């Protein structure tokens, strides 16, 4: 009696994951470069090298695609941030501040900003983007607390960490208009000193 062997599913699953990843990365790039108005599913599909039908198979609506894209890259950046600082070694606070600021001055922030602006005018986006931003904000805060070794039971520490994130967001906005690398480096150095004082135990 012969045995029945099933065709391996992994290659198809791998292709599906790869297609999804290409679409998400292309969506973020398009949003960062062209804004919401210039970022359609067709444009993203072409950039990703897949058909529009394949794009809509993974993401039935434009809103599904772009909110998933920003969330995906936010998660990837969070993982990358954690990987920069092994848990076995205390992180240098200036390096942490620099890494946090980098999160808010790269293409992810630019893409997210376009999504926020669109959400202010698009009812179908507003709820999704508000929820996404709250989730990403909580995760960013949690990572910053861990990396800085901050004790949030101490009065004022939570606000100090949130101030770092708000400052980084402000620097990200400034970067949209001009290259302020020199000023940003000075601000990062000063914030690291302030954090050393505020979080000293």
PDB file of C-alpha atoms in Angstrom:
ATOM      1  CA  UNK A   1       0.000   0.000   0.000  1.00  0.00           C
ATOM      2  CA  UNK A   2       1.593   3.264  -1.098  1.00  0.00           C
ATOM      3  CA  UNK A   3       1.909   6.282   1.114  1.00  0.00           C
ATOM      4  CA  UNK A   4       0.398   9.596   0.167  1.00  0.00           C
ATOM      5  CA  UNK A   5       2.701  12.542   0.487  1.00  0.00           C
ATOM      6  CA  UNK A   6       1.355  16.056   0.715  1.00  0.00           C
ATOM      7  CA  UNK A   7       2.842  18.819  -1.366  1.00  0.00           C
ATOM      8  CA  UNK A   8       4.902  21.145   0.811  1.00  0.00           C
ATOM      9  CA  UNK A   9       3.053  24.346   1.680  1.00  0.00           C
ATOM     10  CA  UNK A  10       6.004  26.286   2.989  1.00  0.00           C
ATOM     11  CA  UNK A  11       7.236  27.634  -0.368  1.00  0.00           C
ATOM     12  CA  UNK A  12       3.788  29.162  -1.075  1.00  0.00           C
ATOM     13  CA  UNK A  13       3.627  30.576   2.445  1.00  0.00           C
ATOM     14  CA  UNK A  14       7.109  31.991   2.014  1.00  0.00           C
ATOM     15  CA  UNK A  15       6.114  33.635  -1.269  1.00  0.00           C
ATOM     16  CA  UNK A  16       3.000  35.079   0.321  1.00  0.00           C
ATOM     17  CA  UNK A  17       4.981  36.520   3.242  1.00  0.00           C
ATOM     18  CA  UNK A  18       7.588  37.927   0.873  1.00  0.00           C
ATOM     19  CA  UNK A  19       4.903  39.583  -1.269  1.00  0.00           C
ATOM     20  CA  UNK A  20       3.246  41.077   1.804  1.00  0.00           C
ATOM     21  CA  UNK A  21       6.579  42.407   3.049  1.00  0.00           C
ATOM     22  CA  UNK A  22       7.388  43.974  -0.344  1.00  0.00           C
ATOM     23  CA  UNK A  23       4.009  45.695  -0.395  1.00  0.00           C
ATOM     24  CA  UNK A  24       4.379  47.058   3.123  1.00  0.00           C
ATOM     25  CA  UNK A  25       7.870  48.410   2.502  1.00  0.00           C
ATOM     26  CA  UNK A  26       6.822  49.913  -0.828  1.00  0.00           C
ATOM     27  CA  UNK A  27       3.785  51.527   0.799  1.00  0.00           C
ATOM     28  CA  UNK A  28       5.911  53.234   3.447  1.00  0.00           C
ATOM     29  CA  UNK A  29       8.370  54.483   0.812  1.00  0.00           C
ATOM     30  CA  UNK A  30       5.559  55.831  -1.364  1.00  0.00           C
ATOM     31  CA  UNK A  31       3.834  57.511   1.550  1.00  0.00           C
ATOM     32  CA  UNK A  32       7.084  59.119   2.686  1.00  0.00           C
ATOM     33  CA  UNK A  33       7.944  60.343  -0.819  1.00  0.00           C
ATOM     34  CA  UNK A  34       4.567  61.191  -2.343  1.00  0.00           C
ATOM     35  CA  UNK A  35       2.175  61.680   0.572  1.00  0.00           C
ATOM     36  CA  UNK A  36      -1.327  60.245   0.845  1.00  0.00           C
ATOM     37  CA  UNK A  37      -2.685  61.810  -2.350  1.00  0.00           C
ATOM     38  CA  UNK A  38       0.123  60.371  -4.489  1.00  0.00           C
ATOM     39  CA  UNK A  39       0.119  56.911  -2.927  1.00  0.00           C
ATOM     40  CA  UNK A  40      -2.388  54.587  -4.525  1.00  0.00           C
ATOM     41  CA  UNK A  41      -2.564  50.806  -4.405  1.00  0.00           C
ATOM     42  CA  UNK A  42      -1.525  50.704  -8.074  1.00  0.00           C
ATOM     43  CA  UNK A  43       1.560  52.860  -7.428  1.00  0.00           C
ATOM     44  CA  UNK A  44       2.572  50.705  -4.468  1.00  0.00           C
ATOM     45  CA  UNK A  45       1.994  47.455  -6.372  1.00  0.00           C
ATOM     46  CA  UNK A  46       4.137  48.677  -9.254  1.00  0.00           C
ATOM     47  CA  UNK A  47       6.916  49.725  -6.889  1.00  0.00           C
ATOM     48  CA  UNK A  48       6.766  46.366  -5.113  1.00  0.00           C
ATOM     49  CA  UNK A  49       6.871  44.505  -8.425  1.00  0.00           C
ATOM     50  CA  UNK A  50       3.550  42.731  -7.917  1.00  0.00           C
ATOM     51  CA  UNK A  51       0.162  42.918  -9.613  1.00  0.00           C
ATOM     52  CA  UNK A  52      -2.629  45.135  -8.319  1.00  0.00           C
ATOM     53  CA  UNK A  53      -4.690  41.970  -7.831  1.00  0.00           C
ATOM     54  CA  UNK A  54      -1.995  40.476  -5.601  1.00  0.00           C
ATOM     55  CA  UNK A  55      -1.875  43.697  -3.603  1.00  0.00           C
ATOM     56  CA  UNK A  56      -5.637  43.661  -3.092  1.00  0.00           C
ATOM     57  CA  UNK A  57      -5.539  39.992  -2.129  1.00  0.00           C
ATOM     58  CA  UNK A  58      -3.329  40.897   0.841  1.00  0.00           C
ATOM     59  CA  UNK A  59      -4.900  44.303   1.544  1.00  0.00           C
ATOM     60  CA  UNK A  60      -8.486  44.703   0.307  1.00  0.00           C
ATOM     61  CA  UNK A  61      -8.522  48.476   0.795  1.00  0.00           C
ATOM     62  CA  UNK A  62      -6.054  51.326   0.513  1.00  0.00           C
ATOM     63  CA  UNK A  63      -6.581  52.099   4.199  1.00  0.00           C
ATOM     64  CA  UNK A  64      -5.739  48.486   5.133  1.00  0.00           C
ATOM     65  CA  UNK A  65      -2.490  48.717   3.179  1.00  0.00           C
ATOM     66  CA  UNK A  66      -1.159  51.965   4.580  1.00  0.00           C
ATOM     67  CA  UNK A  67      -2.094  51.497   8.222  1.00  0.00           C
ATOM     68  CA  UNK A  68      -0.584  47.993   8.107  1.00  0.00           C
ATOM     69  CA  UNK A  69       2.543  49.380   6.445  1.00  0.00           C
ATOM     70  CA  UNK A  70       3.236  51.997   9.092  1.00  0.00           C
ATOM     71  CA  UNK A  71       2.513  49.506  11.877  1.00  0.00           C
ATOM     72  CA  UNK A  72       4.810  46.924  10.294  1.00  0.00           C
ATOM     73  CA  UNK A  73       7.752  49.279   9.966  1.00  0.00           C
ATOM     74  CA  UNK A  74       7.162  50.641  13.471  1.00  0.00           C
ATOM     75  CA  UNK A  75       7.462  47.104  14.803  1.00  0.00           C
ATOM     76  CA  UNK A  76      10.585  46.478  12.729  1.00  0.00           C
ATOM     77  CA  UNK A  77      12.189  49.661  14.032  1.00  0.00           C
ATOM     78  CA  UNK A  78      11.282  48.742  17.605  1.00  0.00           C
ATOM     79  CA  UNK A  79      12.993  45.380  17.184  1.00  0.00           C
ATOM     80  CA  UNK A  80      16.031  47.088  15.666  1.00  0.00           C
ATOM     81  CA  UNK A  81      16.167  49.562  18.563  1.00  0.00           C
ATOM     82  CA  UNK A  82      16.118  46.747  21.106  1.00  0.00           C
ATOM     83  CA  UNK A  83      18.811  44.867  19.182  1.00  0.00           C
ATOM     84  CA  UNK A  84      21.173  47.849  19.425  1.00  0.00           C
ATOM     85  CA  UNK A  85      21.342  47.489  23.185  1.00  0.00           C
ATOM     86  CA  UNK A  86      21.862  43.951  24.534  1.00  0.00           C
ATOM     87  CA  UNK A  87      19.986  43.353  27.773  1.00  0.00           C
ATOM     88  CA  UNK A  88      23.190  42.097  29.393  1.00  0.00           C
ATOM     89  CA  UNK A  89      24.849  45.529  29.246  1.00  0.00           C
ATOM     90  CA  UNK A  90      23.529  48.869  30.523  1.00  0.00           C
ATOM     91  CA  UNK A  91      22.888  51.248  27.645  1.00  0.00           C
ATOM     92  CA  UNK A  92      24.710  54.550  27.392  1.00  0.00           C
ATOM     93  CA  UNK A  93      22.033  57.216  27.717  1.00  0.00           C
ATOM     94  CA  UNK A  94      23.384  59.380  24.920  1.00  0.00           C
ATOM     95  CA  UNK A  95      23.310  56.369  22.592  1.00  0.00           C
ATOM     96  CA  UNK A  96      19.713  55.682  23.633  1.00  0.00           C
ATOM     97  CA  UNK A  97      18.668  59.300  23.030  1.00  0.00           C
ATOM     98  CA  UNK A  98      20.379  59.216  19.621  1.00  0.00           C
ATOM     99  CA  UNK A  99      18.623  55.974  18.680  1.00  0.00           C
ATOM    100  CA  UNK A 100      15.223  57.290  19.797  1.00  0.00           C
ATOM    101  CA  UNK A 101      15.717  60.504  17.819  1.00  0.00           C
ATOM    102  CA  UNK A 102      16.723  58.432  14.781  1.00  0.00           C
ATOM    103  CA  UNK A 103      13.358  56.654  15.002  1.00  0.00           C
ATOM    104  CA  UNK A 104      11.605  59.995  14.604  1.00  0.00           C
ATOM    105  CA  UNK A 105      13.776  61.464  11.864  1.00  0.00           C
ATOM    106  CA  UNK A 106      13.705  58.644   9.323  1.00  0.00           C
ATOM    107  CA  UNK A 107      11.292  57.600   6.563  1.00  0.00           C
ATOM    108  CA  UNK A 108       8.921  55.894   9.016  1.00  0.00           C
ATOM    109  CA  UNK A 109       8.145  59.175  10.744  1.00  0.00           C
ATOM    110  CA  UNK A 110       7.697  60.940   7.410  1.00  0.00           C
ATOM    111  CA  UNK A 111       5.286  58.230   6.275  1.00  0.00           C
ATOM    112  CA  UNK A 112       3.425  58.268   9.579  1.00  0.00           C
ATOM    113  CA  UNK A 113       3.082  62.044   9.380  1.00  0.00           C
ATOM    114  CA  UNK A 114       1.434  61.821   5.962  1.00  0.00           C
ATOM    115  CA  UNK A 115      -0.904  59.180   7.353  1.00  0.00           C
ATOM    116  CA  UNK A 116      -1.810  61.415  10.337  1.00  0.00           C
ATOM    117  CA  UNK A 117      -2.576  64.363   8.043  1.00  0.00           C
ATOM    118  CA  UNK A 118      -4.739  62.155   5.845  1.00  0.00           C
ATOM    119  CA  UNK A 119      -6.531  60.754   8.900  1.00  0.00           C
ATOM    120  CA  UNK A 120      -7.502  64.261   9.959  1.00  0.00           C
ATOM    121  CA  UNK A 121      -9.528  64.560   6.737  1.00  0.00           C
ATOM    122  CA  UNK A 122     -10.495  60.958   5.981  1.00  0.00           C
ATOM    123  CA  UNK A 123     -13.124  59.476   8.293  1.00  0.00           C
ATOM    124  CA  UNK A 124     -12.317  55.911   7.266  1.00  0.00           C
ATOM    125  CA  UNK A 125      -8.699  56.398   8.368  1.00  0.00           C
ATOM    126  CA  UNK A 126      -9.183  58.392  11.560  1.00  0.00           C
ATOM    127  CA  UNK A 127     -10.106  55.567  13.931  1.00  0.00           C
ATOM    128  CA  UNK A 128      -7.430  53.215  12.621  1.00  0.00           C
ATOM    129  CA  UNK A 129      -4.639  55.762  12.733  1.00  0.00           C
ATOM    130  CA  UNK A 130      -5.620  56.992  16.206  1.00  0.00           C
ATOM    131  CA  UNK A 131      -5.516  53.436  17.524  1.00  0.00           C
ATOM    132  CA  UNK A 132      -2.248  52.724  15.713  1.00  0.00           C
ATOM    133  CA  UNK A 133      -0.569  55.857  17.044  1.00  0.00           C
ATOM    134  CA  UNK A 134      -1.662  55.048  20.610  1.00  0.00           C
ATOM    135  CA  UNK A 135      -0.244  51.527  20.318  1.00  0.00           C
ATOM    136  CA  UNK A 136       3.046  52.654  18.753  1.00  0.00           C
ATOM    137  CA  UNK A 137       3.341  55.436  21.330  1.00  0.00           C
ATOM    138  CA  UNK A 138       2.898  53.015  24.231  1.00  0.00           C
ATOM    139  CA  UNK A 139       5.487  50.633  22.787  1.00  0.00           C
ATOM    140  CA  UNK A 140       7.987  53.444  22.153  1.00  0.00           C
ATOM    141  CA  UNK A 141       7.557  54.665  25.727  1.00  0.00           C
ATOM    142  CA  UNK A 142       7.991  51.161  27.136  1.00  0.00           C
ATOM    143  CA  UNK A 143      11.180  50.583  25.142  1.00  0.00           C
ATOM    144  CA  UNK A 144      12.603  53.962  26.151  1.00  0.00           C
ATOM    145  CA  UNK A 145      11.925  53.228  29.833  1.00  0.00           C
ATOM    146  CA  UNK A 146      13.693  49.872  29.581  1.00  0.00           C
ATOM    147  CA  UNK A 147      16.699  51.172  27.676  1.00  0.00           C
ATOM    148  CA  UNK A 148      17.153  54.180  29.953  1.00  0.00           C
ATOM    149  CA  UNK A 149      16.805  52.080  33.086  1.00  0.00           C
ATOM    150  CA  UNK A 150      14.141  54.531  34.278  1.00  0.00           C
ATOM    151  CA  UNK A 151      12.157  53.915  37.466  1.00  0.00           C
ATOM    152  CA  UNK A 152       8.695  55.296  36.778  1.00  0.00           C
ATOM    153  CA  UNK A 153       7.668  54.936  40.427  1.00  0.00           C
ATOM    154  CA  UNK A 154       9.803  58.015  41.050  1.00  0.00           C
ATOM    155  CA  UNK A 155       7.738  61.213  40.640  1.00  0.00           C
ATOM    156  CA  UNK A 156       8.470  63.025  37.387  1.00  0.00           C
ATOM    157  CA  UNK A 157      10.340  60.175  35.694  1.00  0.00           C
ATOM    158  CA  UNK A 158       7.445  59.121  33.474  1.00  0.00           C
ATOM    159  CA  UNK A 159       7.028  62.709  32.283  1.00  0.00           C
ATOM    160  CA  UNK A 160      10.773  62.994  31.665  1.00  0.00           C
ATOM    161  CA  UNK A 161      10.758  59.919  29.427  1.00  0.00           C
ATOM    162  CA  UNK A 162       7.659  61.177  27.597  1.00  0.00           C
ATOM    163  CA  UNK A 163       9.411  64.519  27.183  1.00  0.00           C
ATOM    164  CA  UNK A 164      12.246  62.719  25.388  1.00  0.00           C
ATOM    165  CA  UNK A 165       9.780  61.158  22.945  1.00  0.00           C
ATOM    166  CA  UNK A 166       7.981  64.467  22.397  1.00  0.00           C
ATOM    167  CA  UNK A 167      11.317  66.210  21.802  1.00  0.00           C
ATOM    168  CA  UNK A 168      12.326  63.520  19.302  1.00  0.00           C
ATOM    169  CA  UNK A 169       9.025  63.987  17.466  1.00  0.00           C
ATOM    170  CA  UNK A 170       9.668  67.726  17.288  1.00  0.00           C
ATOM    171  CA  UNK A 171      13.104  67.139  15.815  1.00  0.00           C
ATOM    172  CA  UNK A 172      11.501  64.826  13.283  1.00  0.00           C
ATOM    173  CA  UNK A 173       9.158  67.614  12.212  1.00  0.00           C
ATOM    174  CA  UNK A 174      12.070  70.033  11.846  1.00  0.00           C
ATOM    175  CA  UNK A 175      13.895  67.525   9.649  1.00  0.00           C
ATOM    176  CA  UNK A 176      11.017  67.558   7.168  1.00  0.00           C
ATOM    177  CA  UNK A 177      11.864  71.138   6.244  1.00  0.00           C
ATOM    178  CA  UNK A 178      15.649  71.216   6.389  1.00  0.00           C
ATOM    179  CA  UNK A 179      18.723  69.261   7.399  1.00  0.00           C
ATOM    180  CA  UNK A 180      19.291  70.249  11.005  1.00  0.00           C
ATOM    181  CA  UNK A 181      21.863  67.544  11.815  1.00  0.00           C
ATOM    182  CA  UNK A 182      24.258  69.890  13.610  1.00  0.00           C
ATOM    183  CA  UNK A 183      21.576  71.385  15.846  1.00  0.00           C
ATOM    184  CA  UNK A 184      20.076  67.969  16.452  1.00  0.00           C
ATOM    185  CA  UNK A 185      23.409  66.604  17.694  1.00  0.00           C
ATOM    186  CA  UNK A 186      23.673  69.444  20.212  1.00  0.00           C
ATOM    187  CA  UNK A 187      20.122  68.853  21.414  1.00  0.00           C
ATOM    188  CA  UNK A 188      20.758  65.110  21.769  1.00  0.00           C
ATOM    189  CA  UNK A 189      23.894  65.770  23.840  1.00  0.00           C
ATOM    190  CA  UNK A 190      22.010  68.146  26.140  1.00  0.00           C
ATOM    191  CA  UNK A 191      19.088  65.771  26.576  1.00  0.00           C
ATOM    192  CA  UNK A 192      21.461  62.950  27.514  1.00  0.00           C
ATOM    193  CA  UNK A 193      22.920  65.149  30.259  1.00  0.00           C
ATOM    194  CA  UNK A 194      19.447  66.099  31.502  1.00  0.00           C
ATOM    195  CA  UNK A 195      18.409  62.445  31.586  1.00  0.00           C
ATOM    196  CA  UNK A 196      21.528  61.471  33.519  1.00  0.00           C
ATOM    197  CA  UNK A 197      20.555  64.010  36.167  1.00  0.00           C
ATOM    198  CA  UNK A 198      16.833  63.265  36.176  1.00  0.00           C
ATOM    199  CA  UNK A 199      17.191  59.476  36.225  1.00  0.00           C
ATOM    200  CA  UNK A 200      20.167  59.239  38.570  1.00  0.00           C
ATOM    201  CA  UNK A 201      19.542  56.705  41.308  1.00  0.00           C
TER     202      UNK A 201
END
